[in-house]
Coordinates of C-alpha atoms in Angstrom, one line a residue:
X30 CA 41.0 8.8 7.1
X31 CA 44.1 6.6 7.4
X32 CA 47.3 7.4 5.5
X33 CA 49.7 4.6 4.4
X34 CA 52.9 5.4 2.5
X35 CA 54.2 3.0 -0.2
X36 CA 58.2 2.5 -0.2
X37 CA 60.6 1.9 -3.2
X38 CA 64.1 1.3 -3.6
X39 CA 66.1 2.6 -6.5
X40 CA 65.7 -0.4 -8.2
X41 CA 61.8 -0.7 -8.0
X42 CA 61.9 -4.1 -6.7
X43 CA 60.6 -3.6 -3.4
X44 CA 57.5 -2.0 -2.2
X45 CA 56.9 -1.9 1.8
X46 CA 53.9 -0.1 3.4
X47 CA 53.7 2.0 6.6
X48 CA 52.2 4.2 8.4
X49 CA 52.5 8.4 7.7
X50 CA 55.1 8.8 11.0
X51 CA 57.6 6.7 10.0
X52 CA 58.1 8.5 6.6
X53 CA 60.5 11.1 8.4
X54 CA 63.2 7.7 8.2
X55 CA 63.3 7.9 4.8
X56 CA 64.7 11.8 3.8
X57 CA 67.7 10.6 3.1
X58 CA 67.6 7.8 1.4
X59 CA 67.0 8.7 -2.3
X60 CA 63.7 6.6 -1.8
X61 CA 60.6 7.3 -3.8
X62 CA 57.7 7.7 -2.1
X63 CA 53.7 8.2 -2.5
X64 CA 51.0 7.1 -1.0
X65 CA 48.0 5.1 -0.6
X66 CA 44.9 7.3 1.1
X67 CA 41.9 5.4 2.1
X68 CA 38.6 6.7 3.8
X69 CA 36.5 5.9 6.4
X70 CA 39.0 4.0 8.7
X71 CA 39.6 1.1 5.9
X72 CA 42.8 -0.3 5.6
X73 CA 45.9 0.8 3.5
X74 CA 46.3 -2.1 1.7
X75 CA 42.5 -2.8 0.8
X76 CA 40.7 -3.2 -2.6
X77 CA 39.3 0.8 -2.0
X78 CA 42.7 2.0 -1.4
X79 CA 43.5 4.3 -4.1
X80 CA 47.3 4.6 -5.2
X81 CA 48.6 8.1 -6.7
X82 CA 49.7 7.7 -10.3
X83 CA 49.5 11.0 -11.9
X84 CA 51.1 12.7 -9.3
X85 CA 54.7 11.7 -7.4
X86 CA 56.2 13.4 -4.1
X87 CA 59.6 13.8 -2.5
X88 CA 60.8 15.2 0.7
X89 CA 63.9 17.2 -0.5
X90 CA 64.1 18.5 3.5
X91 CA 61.8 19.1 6.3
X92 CA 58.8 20.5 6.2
X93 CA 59.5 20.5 2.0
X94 CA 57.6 18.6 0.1
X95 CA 57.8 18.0 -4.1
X96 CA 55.1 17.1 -6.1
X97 CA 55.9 16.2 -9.8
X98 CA 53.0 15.8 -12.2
X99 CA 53.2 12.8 -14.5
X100 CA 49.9 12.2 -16.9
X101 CA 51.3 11.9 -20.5
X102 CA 51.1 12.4 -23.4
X103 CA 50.5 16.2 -22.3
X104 CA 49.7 16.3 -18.5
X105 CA 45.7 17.0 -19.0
X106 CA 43.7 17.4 -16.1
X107 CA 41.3 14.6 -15.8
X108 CA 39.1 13.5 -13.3
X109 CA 41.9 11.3 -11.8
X110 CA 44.0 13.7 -11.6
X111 CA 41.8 16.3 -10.1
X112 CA 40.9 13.4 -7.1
X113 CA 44.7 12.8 -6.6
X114 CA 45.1 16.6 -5.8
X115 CA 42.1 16.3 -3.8
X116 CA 43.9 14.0 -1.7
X117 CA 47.1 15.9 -1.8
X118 CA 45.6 19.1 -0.5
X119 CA 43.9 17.3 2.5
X120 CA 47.2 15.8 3.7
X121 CA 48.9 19.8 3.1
X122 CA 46.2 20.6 5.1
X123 CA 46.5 18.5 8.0
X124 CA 50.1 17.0 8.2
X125 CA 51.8 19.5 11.1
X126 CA 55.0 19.5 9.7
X127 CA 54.8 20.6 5.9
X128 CA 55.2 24.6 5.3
X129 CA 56.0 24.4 1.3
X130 CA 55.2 22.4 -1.7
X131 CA 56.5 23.0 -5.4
X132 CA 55.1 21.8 -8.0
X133 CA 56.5 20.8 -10.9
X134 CA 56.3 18.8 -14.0
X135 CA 58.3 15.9 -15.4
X136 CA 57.3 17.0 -18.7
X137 CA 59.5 19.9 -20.0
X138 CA 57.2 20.7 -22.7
X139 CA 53.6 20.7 -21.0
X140 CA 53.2 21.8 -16.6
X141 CA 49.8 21.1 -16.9
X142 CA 48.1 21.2 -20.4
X143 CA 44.7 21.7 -19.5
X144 CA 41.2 20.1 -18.4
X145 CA 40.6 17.0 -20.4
X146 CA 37.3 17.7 -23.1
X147 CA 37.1 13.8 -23.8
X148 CA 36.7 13.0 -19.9
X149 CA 33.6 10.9 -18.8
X150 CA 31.0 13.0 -18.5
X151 CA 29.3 11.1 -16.4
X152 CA 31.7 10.7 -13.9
X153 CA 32.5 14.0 -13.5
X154 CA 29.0 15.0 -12.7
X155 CA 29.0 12.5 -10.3
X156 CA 31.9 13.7 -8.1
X157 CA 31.0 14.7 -5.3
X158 CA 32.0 18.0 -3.1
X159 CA 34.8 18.6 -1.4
X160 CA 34.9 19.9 2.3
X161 CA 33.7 23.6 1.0
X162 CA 30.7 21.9 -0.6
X163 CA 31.7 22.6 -4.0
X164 CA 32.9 20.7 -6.8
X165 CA 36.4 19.2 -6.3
X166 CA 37.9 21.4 -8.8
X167 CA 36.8 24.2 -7.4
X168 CA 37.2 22.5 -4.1
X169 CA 40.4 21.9 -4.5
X170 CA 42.1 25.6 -5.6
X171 CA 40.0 27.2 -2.9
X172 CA 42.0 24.9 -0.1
X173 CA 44.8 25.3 -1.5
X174 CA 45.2 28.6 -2.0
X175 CA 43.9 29.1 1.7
X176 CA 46.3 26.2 2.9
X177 CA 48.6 26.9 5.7
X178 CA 51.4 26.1 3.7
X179 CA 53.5 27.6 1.0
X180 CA 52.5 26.9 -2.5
X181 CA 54.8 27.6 -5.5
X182 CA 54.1 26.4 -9.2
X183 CA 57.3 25.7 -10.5
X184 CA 56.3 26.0 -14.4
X185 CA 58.3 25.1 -17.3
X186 CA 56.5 24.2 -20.2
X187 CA 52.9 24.7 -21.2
X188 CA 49.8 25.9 -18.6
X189 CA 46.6 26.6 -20.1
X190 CA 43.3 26.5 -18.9
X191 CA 42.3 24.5 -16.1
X192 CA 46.6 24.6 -15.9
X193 CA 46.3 28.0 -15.8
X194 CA 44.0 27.7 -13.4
X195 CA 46.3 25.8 -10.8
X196 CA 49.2 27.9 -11.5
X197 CA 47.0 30.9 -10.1
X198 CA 45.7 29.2 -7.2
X199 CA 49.1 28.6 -5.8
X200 CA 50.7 31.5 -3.7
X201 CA 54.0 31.7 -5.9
X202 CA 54.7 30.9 -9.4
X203 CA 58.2 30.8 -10.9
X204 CA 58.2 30.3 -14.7
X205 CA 60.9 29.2 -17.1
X206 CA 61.4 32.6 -19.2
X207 CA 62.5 30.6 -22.3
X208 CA 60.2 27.5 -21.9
X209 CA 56.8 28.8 -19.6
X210 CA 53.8 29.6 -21.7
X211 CA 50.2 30.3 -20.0
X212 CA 46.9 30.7 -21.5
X213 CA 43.3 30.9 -21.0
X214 CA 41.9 29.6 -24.1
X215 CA 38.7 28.8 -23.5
X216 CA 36.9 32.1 -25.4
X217 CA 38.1 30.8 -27.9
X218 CA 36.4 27.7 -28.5
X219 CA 33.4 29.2 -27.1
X220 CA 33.7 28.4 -23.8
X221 CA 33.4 30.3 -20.0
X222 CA 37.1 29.3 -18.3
X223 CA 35.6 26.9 -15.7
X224 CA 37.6 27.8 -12.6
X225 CA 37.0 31.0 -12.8
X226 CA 41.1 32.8 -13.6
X227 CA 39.2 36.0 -14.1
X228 CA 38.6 36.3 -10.3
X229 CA 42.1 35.8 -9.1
X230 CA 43.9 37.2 -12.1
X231 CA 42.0 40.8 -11.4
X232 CA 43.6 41.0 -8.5
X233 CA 47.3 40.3 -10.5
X234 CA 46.9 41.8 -13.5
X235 CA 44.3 44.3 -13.1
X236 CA 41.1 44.6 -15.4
X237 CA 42.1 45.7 -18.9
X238 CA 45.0 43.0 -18.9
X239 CA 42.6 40.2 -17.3
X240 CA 40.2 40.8 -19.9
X241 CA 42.6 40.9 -23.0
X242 CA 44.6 37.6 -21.0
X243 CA 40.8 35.4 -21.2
X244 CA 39.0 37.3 -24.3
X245 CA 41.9 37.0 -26.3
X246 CA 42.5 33.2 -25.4
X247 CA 45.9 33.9 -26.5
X248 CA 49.5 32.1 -25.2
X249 CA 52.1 34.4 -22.9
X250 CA 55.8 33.4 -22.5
X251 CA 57.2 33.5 -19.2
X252 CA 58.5 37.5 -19.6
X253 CA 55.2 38.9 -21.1
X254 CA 53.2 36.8 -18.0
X255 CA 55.8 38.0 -15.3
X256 CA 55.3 41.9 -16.7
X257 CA 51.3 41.1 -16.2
X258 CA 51.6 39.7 -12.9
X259 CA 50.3 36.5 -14.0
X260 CA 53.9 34.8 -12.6
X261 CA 55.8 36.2 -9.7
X262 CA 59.0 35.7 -11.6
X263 CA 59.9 35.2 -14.7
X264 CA 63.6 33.0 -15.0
X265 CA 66.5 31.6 -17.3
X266 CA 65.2 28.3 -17.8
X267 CA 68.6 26.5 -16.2
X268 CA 68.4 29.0 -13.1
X269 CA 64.3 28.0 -12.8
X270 CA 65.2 24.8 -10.5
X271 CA 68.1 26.0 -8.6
X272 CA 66.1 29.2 -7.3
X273 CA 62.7 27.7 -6.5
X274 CA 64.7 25.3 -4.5
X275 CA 66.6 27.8 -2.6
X276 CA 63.7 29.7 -1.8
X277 CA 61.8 26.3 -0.4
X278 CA 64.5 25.2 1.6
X279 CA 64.6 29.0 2.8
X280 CA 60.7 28.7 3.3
X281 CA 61.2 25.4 5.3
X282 CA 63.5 26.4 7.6
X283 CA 61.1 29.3 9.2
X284 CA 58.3 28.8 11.6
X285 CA 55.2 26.8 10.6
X286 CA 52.6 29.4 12.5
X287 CA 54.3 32.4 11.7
X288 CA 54.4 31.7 7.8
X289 CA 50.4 30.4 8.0
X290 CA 49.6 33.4 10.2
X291 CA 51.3 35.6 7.8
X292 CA 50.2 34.0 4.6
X293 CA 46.3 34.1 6.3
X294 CA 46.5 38.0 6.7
X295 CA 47.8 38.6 3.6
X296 CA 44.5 35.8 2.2
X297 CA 41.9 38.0 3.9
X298 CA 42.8 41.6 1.4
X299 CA 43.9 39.6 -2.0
X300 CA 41.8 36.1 -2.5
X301 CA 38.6 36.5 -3.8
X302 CA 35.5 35.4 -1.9
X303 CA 34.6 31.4 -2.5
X304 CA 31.6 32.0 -3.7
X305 CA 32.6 33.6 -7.0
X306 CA 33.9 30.0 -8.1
X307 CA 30.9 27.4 -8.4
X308 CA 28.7 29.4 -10.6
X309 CA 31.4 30.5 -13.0
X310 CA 31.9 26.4 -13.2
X311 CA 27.9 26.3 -13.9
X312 CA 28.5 28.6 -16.9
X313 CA 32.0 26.5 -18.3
X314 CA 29.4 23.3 -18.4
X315 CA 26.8 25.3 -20.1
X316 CA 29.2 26.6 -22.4
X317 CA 30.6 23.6 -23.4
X318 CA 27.7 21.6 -24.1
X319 CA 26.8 24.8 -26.6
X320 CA 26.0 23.2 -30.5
X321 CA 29.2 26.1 -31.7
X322 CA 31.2 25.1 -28.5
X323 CA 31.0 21.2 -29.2
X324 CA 31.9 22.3 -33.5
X325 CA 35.3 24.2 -32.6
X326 CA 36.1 21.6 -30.0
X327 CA 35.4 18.8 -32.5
X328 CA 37.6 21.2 -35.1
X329 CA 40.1 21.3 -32.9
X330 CA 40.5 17.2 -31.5
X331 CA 40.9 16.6 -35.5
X332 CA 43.5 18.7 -36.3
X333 CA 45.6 17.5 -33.0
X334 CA 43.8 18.7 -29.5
X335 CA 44.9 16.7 -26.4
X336 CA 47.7 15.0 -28.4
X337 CA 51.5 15.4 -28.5
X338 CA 51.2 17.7 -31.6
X339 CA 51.5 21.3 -33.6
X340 CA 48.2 22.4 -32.4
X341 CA 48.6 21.8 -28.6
X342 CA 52.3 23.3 -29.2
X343 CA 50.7 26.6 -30.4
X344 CA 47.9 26.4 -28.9
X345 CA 46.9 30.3 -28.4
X346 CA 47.5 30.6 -32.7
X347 CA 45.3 27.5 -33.1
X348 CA 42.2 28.4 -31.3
X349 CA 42.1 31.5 -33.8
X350 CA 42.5 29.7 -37.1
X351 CA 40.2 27.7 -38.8
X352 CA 39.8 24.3 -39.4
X353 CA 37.4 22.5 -41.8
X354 CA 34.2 20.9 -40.0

């Protein structure tokens, strides 16, 4: 795989392309950055390059990455989205300088809403697997949460399902304590969560509060999720940037091998085994294609699902109430 990056100025009215090692020149120059990944040896610039346009990163210091999630109206995760951080974990993996990534949201209101229900079927059985040999989604929170890098979820703003489901396979999450709300909802529309939150959240939150967290299919605030163990840390929504900064610039500045060495010890007694994942996924399609599933699904898209609205807003309430057929 080749690795191109695409260059902007402030203005926007420039665009350069080079190669991965000469993107250390640009630090410091309030630049934006993302990149164009191609496979099989083909050429940066060529008609299968594909551009990253959900997701936007910056360098804030070496060995620190940012990624910012950008996919309005809500930030759902949809099939583009999931290949974009497909392609970001691969370059966490390999690139030998990065030792922390935050991610973050440039909506205040939503981190990552949830999986798309309107996304092509089609296409999303037709993805095919990821280096572990399962799905992409599933692919995809497996190697990152065995990355050897630093992964923090800096959430303000709503996470719920398949958002939950990210948050939980990074190493750290930092929530906003006024503005951070997580939820597994999917119970409540009749469906099995798909990434499977029960197997990681287990280890967090222990059983009883797992099971009312993803049977309930309710919303938690930042300081009810930080009391579970569902977030690391619960904070005041205008400290939230300041400290996850601090604590990536601290992350940066330590050895690469002695932070993945660490981080892999401390993997091998509190991830779950892979294999829990792709079956639980089997079961979320099953689910979903259910006659009850598709009527509270289709309830629910009425009255304002996967739009900028009341319902998504309140999401944890809404799953519960009842809306006419």
């Amino acid at each position: 795989m080749t690795d191109t990056w695409q260059i902007q100025d402030r203005t926007g009215n420039r665009t350069d392309v080079l190669h991965r090692h000469t993107m250390v020149q640009f630090h410091q120059t309030g630049m934006s950055i993302s990149w164009l990944s191609t496979r099989d040896g083909a050429s940066g610039c060529s008609a299968g390059a594909r551009t990253m346009q959900r997701i936007s990163l910056s360098f804030p210091a070496p060995g620190y990455w940012h990624a910012t999630f950008r996919n309005p109206p809500i930030n759902l995760i949809d099939p583009d989205m999931i290949e974009e951080m497909f392609d970001l974990v691969g370059r966490l993996e390999s690139d030998p300088d990065v030792k922390v990534i935050v991610f973050a949201s440039a909506d205040p209101d939503f981190f990552l809403a949830h999986y798309d229900v309107l996304a092509d079927k089609a296409r999303i059985a037709a993805m095919q697997p990821g280096p572990t040999g399962y799905h992409p989604w599933i692919d995809v929170m497996i190697r990152l949460a065995r990355a050897p890098i630093v992964s923090i979820a800096s959430i303000r703003g709503r996470a719920r399902g398949a958002g939950s489901e990210f948050a939980l396979a990074c190493d750290l999450r930092f929530a906003s304590a006024e503005k951070a709300v997580l939820g597994q909802f999917e119970v409540g529309l009749g469906a099995v969560p798909g990434g499977n939150p029960m197997a990681r959240l287990a280890g967090l939150a222990g059983r009883g509060r797992t099971l009312e967290i993803v049977l309930g299919a309710d919303d938690f605030p930042g300081p009810l999720a930080e009391r579970y163990g569902y977030v690391t840390r619960a904070l005041q929504d205008d400290e939230l940037e300041a400290f996850v900064d601090r604590f990536a610039r601290r992350i940066a500045g330590f050895d690469k091998r002695a932070l993945a060495e660490t981080k892999s010890i401390v993997d091998d007694v509190t991830l779950p085994p892979d294999t829990v994942f792709p079956p639980v996924l089997a079961q979320f399609f099953q689910s979903t294609a259910r006659d009850e599933t598709r009527a509270r699904s289709a309830s629910l898209l009425r009255a304002g699902l996967q739009r900028r609205s009341a319902v998504e807003f309140d999401l944890g309430r809404n799953v519960a109430a009842k809306h006419d057929a």
